[in-house]
XYZ file of N, CA and C in Angstrom:
462
model
N 118.850 103.650 98.905
C 117.926 104.067 99.240
C 117.609 103.999 100.595
N 117.013 104.361 101.234
C 117.507 104.973 102.951
C 115.619 104.319 103.356
N 115.476 103.717 103.816
C 114.548 102.688 104.426
C 113.973 103.428 106.043
N 112.363 103.454 105.923
C 111.926 104.874 107.110
C 111.173 103.541 107.864
N 112.270 104.213 109.263
C 111.648 103.669 110.793
C 110.759 103.688 111.138
N 109.439 102.970 111.924
C 108.022 104.012 111.779
C 108.121 102.924 113.483
N 107.414 103.473 114.678
C 107.284 102.736 115.725
C 106.031 101.975 115.541
N 105.563 100.862 115.923
C 104.205 100.217 115.615
C 104.107 99.156 116.775
N 103.181 98.908 116.758
C 103.581 97.989 118.645
C 104.198 97.882 119.396
N 104.761 99.605 119.638
C 106.323 99.396 121.080
C 107.273 98.617 120.024
N 106.925 98.573 119.067
C 108.645 97.864 118.161
C 108.727 98.829 117.841
N 110.421 98.532 116.913
C 110.006 99.843 115.178
C 110.683 98.997 114.195
N 109.645 99.029 113.646
C 110.081 97.853 112.296
C 110.505 99.162 110.878
N 110.826 98.576 109.395
C 111.184 99.284 108.717
C 109.954 99.412 107.829
N 109.775 100.236 107.241
C 108.700 100.862 106.248
C 109.209 101.206 105.014
N 108.593 99.708 104.166
C 109.399 99.339 103.148
C 107.958 100.020 101.993
N 109.425 100.826 101.046
C 108.129 101.333 99.780
C 107.858 101.093 99.254
N 106.519 101.113 98.671
C 106.358 100.074 97.940
C 106.805 101.572 95.739
N 106.504 100.564 95.436
C 106.770 101.215 93.618
C 105.959 100.956 93.091
N 105.161 101.310 91.823
C 104.564 100.420 90.430
C 104.948 101.052 89.244
N 104.298 99.289 89.101
C 104.681 100.573 87.509
C 102.774 99.590 86.908
N 103.067 100.092 85.498
C 101.748 99.884 84.780
C 102.298 99.943 83.288
N 101.594 98.469 82.169
C 101.730 98.387 80.609
C 101.508 97.209 80.504
N 101.364 97.118 78.527
C 101.574 95.984 78.165
C 101.942 94.788 78.311
N 103.328 94.700 78.441
C 103.821 93.769 78.678
C 103.969 92.718 77.333
N 103.112 92.828 76.128
C 103.329 91.983 75.151
C 104.811 91.566 75.055
N 105.859 90.709 75.694
C 106.575 90.218 75.275
C 107.172 91.041 75.317
N 108.380 90.195 76.343
C 109.377 91.412 77.248
C 110.624 91.039 76.862
N 110.857 92.281 76.739
C 112.145 92.431 76.519
C 112.983 93.066 76.371
N 114.419 93.306 76.832
C 115.291 94.555 77.314
C 114.954 95.578 77.867
N 114.521 96.017 77.108
C 113.634 97.696 77.303
C 112.617 97.626 78.182
N 112.283 96.380 78.708
C 111.035 95.995 79.503
C 112.292 95.610 80.573
N 112.959 95.389 81.101
C 113.355 94.862 82.169
C 114.022 95.738 82.851
N 114.689 96.626 81.432
C 115.469 98.582 81.889
C 114.356 98.937 82.899
N 113.166 98.812 81.877
C 112.206 99.325 83.371
C 111.794 98.994 84.801
N 111.832 97.992 84.629
C 111.675 97.497 85.847
C 112.626 97.685 87.237
N 114.426 97.922 86.573
C 115.264 97.591 87.124
C 115.432 99.326 87.660
N 114.889 100.012 87.166
C 114.782 101.629 87.195
C 113.579 101.779 88.178
N 113.089 101.600 88.185
C 111.654 101.490 88.760
C 111.737 100.774 90.459
N 112.376 99.636 89.916
C 112.933 99.617 91.703
C 114.028 99.965 92.414
N 114.672 101.434 91.660
C 115.930 101.944 92.078
C 114.715 102.558 92.753
N 113.965 103.452 93.218
C 112.695 103.730 93.534
C 112.335 103.446 94.850
N 112.802 101.975 95.465
C 111.368 101.377 96.472
C 111.096 100.522 96.832
N 111.699 99.082 97.200
C 111.721 97.935 97.959
C 110.583 97.072 97.202
N 109.624 97.413 97.075
C 108.874 96.440 96.684
C 108.087 96.833 95.146
N 108.595 96.231 94.258
C 107.286 96.809 92.967
C 107.043 95.874 92.589
N 105.345 96.420 92.184
C 103.858 95.291 91.841
C 103.816 95.708 90.651
N 104.281 95.226 89.573
C 103.242 95.622 88.112
C 102.273 95.358 87.699
N 101.483 96.061 87.112
C 100.388 96.142 86.997
C 100.332 96.220 84.994
N 99.480 95.216 84.799
C 98.439 94.586 83.288
C 97.949 95.340 83.243
N 97.555 95.872 82.022
C 96.972 95.857 80.864
C 96.016 94.294 80.657
N 94.355 94.768 80.821
C 93.551 93.511 79.681
C 93.727 94.359 78.104
N 93.247 92.972 78.520
C 93.134 92.685 77.230
C 92.465 94.399 76.447
N 90.913 93.868 76.752
C 90.373 94.956 76.192
C 91.588 96.711 76.298
N 92.254 96.589 78.102
C 92.632 98.544 77.534
C 93.461 98.450 76.618
N 94.029 97.983 76.460
C 95.484 96.974 75.652
C 95.646 97.174 74.512
N 93.908 96.867 74.115
C 93.924 96.848 72.899
C 93.164 98.554 72.499
N 92.081 98.568 72.955
C 91.666 100.264 72.862
C 93.113 101.634 73.234
N 94.259 101.225 73.709
C 94.996 102.164 73.814
C 96.443 101.952 73.187
N 96.124 101.071 72.969
C 97.531 100.350 71.375
C 96.935 100.678 70.025
N 95.549 100.252 69.862
C 95.042 100.404 68.878
C 94.356 99.058 67.784
N 95.255 97.584 68.779
C 95.823 96.244 67.911
C 95.234 95.881 69.107
N 94.573 94.100 69.236
C 95.116 93.200 70.577
C 96.435 92.933 70.818
N 96.358 92.086 71.306
C 97.288 91.873 71.892
C 97.841 90.914 71.651
N 98.817 90.907 71.313
C 100.080 89.019 71.190
C 99.617 88.197 71.602
N 99.694 87.992 73.543
C 99.566 88.018 74.245
C 98.463 87.447 75.620
N 97.608 87.457 75.797
C 96.616 87.604 75.839
C 97.065 87.798 77.491
N 95.760 88.640 78.573
C 96.184 89.195 79.197
C 97.198 87.907 80.356
N 96.575 86.713 80.847
C 96.511 85.489 82.271
C 98.055 85.544 81.154
N 98.887 85.080 80.320
C 100.249 84.232 79.720
C 100.533 86.205 80.081
N 100.752 87.558 79.927
C 101.234 88.313 80.113
C 101.887 88.831 80.713
N 100.377 88.340 82.554
C 100.576 87.928 84.032
C 101.903 86.995 84.555
N 101.789 86.308 83.840
C 102.825 85.389 84.148
C 103.915 84.948 83.340
N 103.876 85.967 82.437
C 105.729 85.871 82.013
C 106.038 87.478 83.392
N 105.866 88.401 82.950
C 106.077 89.827 83.525
C 106.495 88.957 85.308
N 104.962 88.000 86.011
C 105.288 86.951 87.176
C 106.595 86.692 87.301
N 107.652 86.297 86.068
C 108.684 85.670 86.369
C 110.148 85.585 86.752
N 109.887 86.890 86.058
C 110.887 88.016 85.877
C 111.506 88.530 87.275
N 112.579 87.729 88.290
C 113.668 88.495 90.016
C 112.882 89.400 89.611
N 113.244 90.051 89.559
C 112.708 91.836 89.432
C 111.684 92.699 90.195
N 110.423 91.360 89.311
C 109.269 91.922 89.816
C 108.529 91.085 91.288
N 109.126 92.006 92.496
C 107.686 91.688 93.436
C 106.210 90.977 93.453
N 106.101 91.696 93.290
C 104.162 91.870 93.221
C 103.722 91.930 90.802
N 102.919 90.650 90.739
C 101.720 91.176 89.849
C 100.135 91.037 89.493
N 99.514 91.955 88.765
C 98.431 92.505 89.371
C 97.614 92.511 87.840
N 96.241 92.306 87.698
C 96.015 92.262 86.537
C 95.475 93.899 86.992
N 95.036 94.833 85.941
C 94.910 96.033 85.963
C 93.842 96.520 85.762
N 93.042 97.210 86.115
C 91.705 97.721 85.892
C 90.939 97.777 84.750
N 89.894 97.628 84.785
C 88.940 97.513 83.461
C 88.614 99.160 83.616
N 88.208 99.727 84.807
C 88.200 101.290 84.698
C 88.607 101.353 86.452
N 88.283 102.328 86.400
C 88.422 102.992 87.688
C 89.985 103.087 88.713
N 90.109 103.410 87.441
C 91.883 103.011 87.208
C 92.421 103.166 88.803
N 91.858 104.482 89.259
C 92.343 104.676 89.948
C 92.673 104.281 92.236
N 90.518 104.095 91.767
C 90.587 103.916 93.242
C 91.505 102.072 93.142
N 92.120 101.240 92.093
C 92.243 100.797 91.647
C 93.947 100.677 92.799
N 94.077 101.498 91.228
C 95.872 101.854 92.174
C 96.084 102.151 94.156
N 95.013 102.594 94.393
C 94.988 102.982 95.972
C 94.583 101.860 96.512
N 93.814 100.759 96.115
C 94.304 99.540 96.799
C 95.804 98.873 97.493
N 96.221 99.459 96.921
C 97.664 99.007 96.040
C 98.565 99.310 97.331
N 98.502 101.128 97.928
C 99.500 101.376 98.546
C 100.668 102.310 97.832
N 101.039 102.011 96.377
C 101.981 102.555 96.306
C 102.525 104.608 97.197
N 104.237 104.087 97.377
C 104.511 104.862 97.441
C 105.748 106.051 96.220
N 105.321 105.527 95.643
C 105.785 105.864 94.425
C 105.742 105.040 92.755
N 105.007 106.302 92.298
C 104.190 105.644 90.814
C 105.761 106.214 89.740
N 106.075 104.879 88.812
C 106.891 105.050 87.840
C 106.467 104.621 86.567
N 107.405 105.889 85.472
C 106.104 106.363 84.386
C 106.869 106.065 83.256
N 106.854 104.464 82.151
C 107.787 104.507 81.111
C 106.808 106.096 80.031
N 109.239 105.620 79.745
C 109.259 107.174 78.722
C 107.672 106.682 77.580
N 107.829 106.427 77.452
C 106.860 106.381 75.899
C 104.867 106.510 76.472
N 105.373 106.042 77.666
C 103.424 106.005 78.071
C 102.398 106.949 78.127
N 101.278 107.528 77.646
C 100.315 108.757 77.624
C 100.552 109.021 78.101
N 99.915 108.680 79.653
C 99.596 109.271 81.034
C 100.544 110.904 80.480
N 100.740 111.948 81.232
C 101.127 112.369 81.989
C 101.534 112.259 83.746
N 102.777 112.873 83.771
C 103.157 113.116 85.726
C 101.871 113.238 85.810
N 101.800 115.376 85.596
C 99.831 115.567 85.412
C 99.308 115.159 85.641
N 98.230 115.103 84.661
C 97.276 113.792 84.894
C 97.510 113.273 86.319
N 98.739 111.833 85.840
C 98.852 110.700 87.407
C 98.308 111.637 87.671
N 99.688 112.620 89.004
C 98.836 113.045 90.242
C 97.181 113.180 89.782
N 96.327 113.877 89.623
C 95.283 114.906 89.343
C 94.280 113.431 89.860
N 94.690 112.542 89.509
C 93.869 110.781 89.263
C 93.679 110.680 90.432
N 95.612 111.054 91.086
C 95.036 109.810 91.650
C 95.652 110.313 93.540
N 95.080 111.727 92.503
C 94.244 113.522 93.733
C 92.809 113.282 94.295
N 92.092 112.522 93.095
C 90.608 112.202 93.353
C 90.558 111.375 94.142
N 91.317 110.345 95.109
C 90.369 109.518 95.591
C 91.137 109.196 96.363
N 92.430 111.351 96.694
C 92.930 111.294 98.532
C 94.536 110.850 98.697
N 94.565 110.580 97.147
C 95.976 110.396 96.784
C 96.960 111.216 96.298
N 97.338 112.555 97.469
C 98.592 113.237 96.815
C 99.834 112.764 98.022
N 100.173 111.521 98.440
C 101.478 112.602 98.650
C 102.042 110.875 98.504
N 101.545 110.717 96.782
C 102.974 109.462 95.546
C 104.130 110.494 94.767
N 104.836 109.998 94.623
C 105.917 110.863 93.791
C 105.572 109.473 92.337
N 105.077 110.977 91.641
C 105.251 110.067 90.118
C 106.721 110.364 89.138
N 107.385 109.538 88.635
C 108.196 110.201 87.789
C 108.241 108.988 86.537
N 108.599 109.924 85.712
C 108.784 109.372 84.256
C 110.435 109.599 83.924
N 110.520 107.567 84.146
C 111.473 106.705 83.529
C 112.449 106.863 82.157
N 113.245 107.339 82.000
C 114.456 106.721 80.478
C 113.893 105.946 79.982
N 114.183 105.667 78.630
C 114.736 104.868 77.362
C 115.994 104.125 78.124
N 115.519 103.071 77.603
C 116.302 102.119 77.096
C 117.464 102.407 76.348
N 117.418 102.227 75.417
C 117.476 102.109 74.800
C 116.803 102.732 73.086
N 116.286 104.524 72.495
C 115.827 104.945 71.479
C 115.427 104.043 71.077
N 114.675 104.052 70.446
C 114.814 102.880 68.460
C 114.922 101.808 68.964
N 115.174 100.826 69.680
C 115.784 100.106 69.675
C 115.088 98.981 70.742
N 114.480 98.847 71.566
C 114.120 98.121 72.288
C 112.847 98.124 72.543
N 111.318 99.327 72.334
C 110.634 99.093 72.227
C 109.812 97.737 71.289
N 108.293 97.791 72.314
C 107.504 96.768 71.221
C 107.309 96.118 70.150
N 107.569 97.422 69.482
C 106.467 97.726 67.833
C 107.651 97.092 67.705
N 109.238 98.036 67.222
C 109.976 97.947 66.556
C 110.415 96.267 66.847
N 110.799 95.923 68.047
C 110.934 94.476 67.600
C 109.971 93.723 67.492
N 108.760 93.704 67.358
C 107.318 92.574 66.980
C 107.709 93.142 65.107
N 107.796 94.474 64.812
C 108.122 94.468 63.162
C 109.585 93.487 62.647
N 110.900 93.177 63.778
C 111.385 93.665 63.098
C 111.949 91.450 63.475
N 111.365 90.999 63.892
C 111.533 90.136 64.772
C 111.369 88.847 64.190
N 112.119 87.603 63.810
C 112.009 86.224 62.908
C 111.191 86.003 63.346
N 110.445 85.695 65.546
C 109.668 85.507 65.735
C 108.019 85.344 65.570
N 108.116 86.529 65.186
C 106.719 87.243 64.903
C 105.859 88.222 63.623
């Protein structure tokens, strides 16, 4: 990964690439860690947006095991993650714009298509963002649903 240099106030500065990812992260597992590792390859600063309880319930069809504060704290403890933020309840695109990502990485199983994300970003004037779909860690093995169904702890 190459850094970009830019003249700022008469001095050359390194411009760090910002990567943003989104998810419920309801019980971290090796698939999530791999997701963060893959995303981190696209930039220097990884921001993870953790879905609110209401949005997770809407998207997944059931309440998360851990509440949004607990999930945010768990993700923040991961050393691959530079910054954690709570996802927006509404107006997702404006919220994303506040974080100024250069790259958005989508999980292999996230519901949004790359085209939908690009269109949403364009609706708030963000047209130069790279949108990437990441690959699964181990298909059928490290997915939260599978783990919750098979774990002795859940």
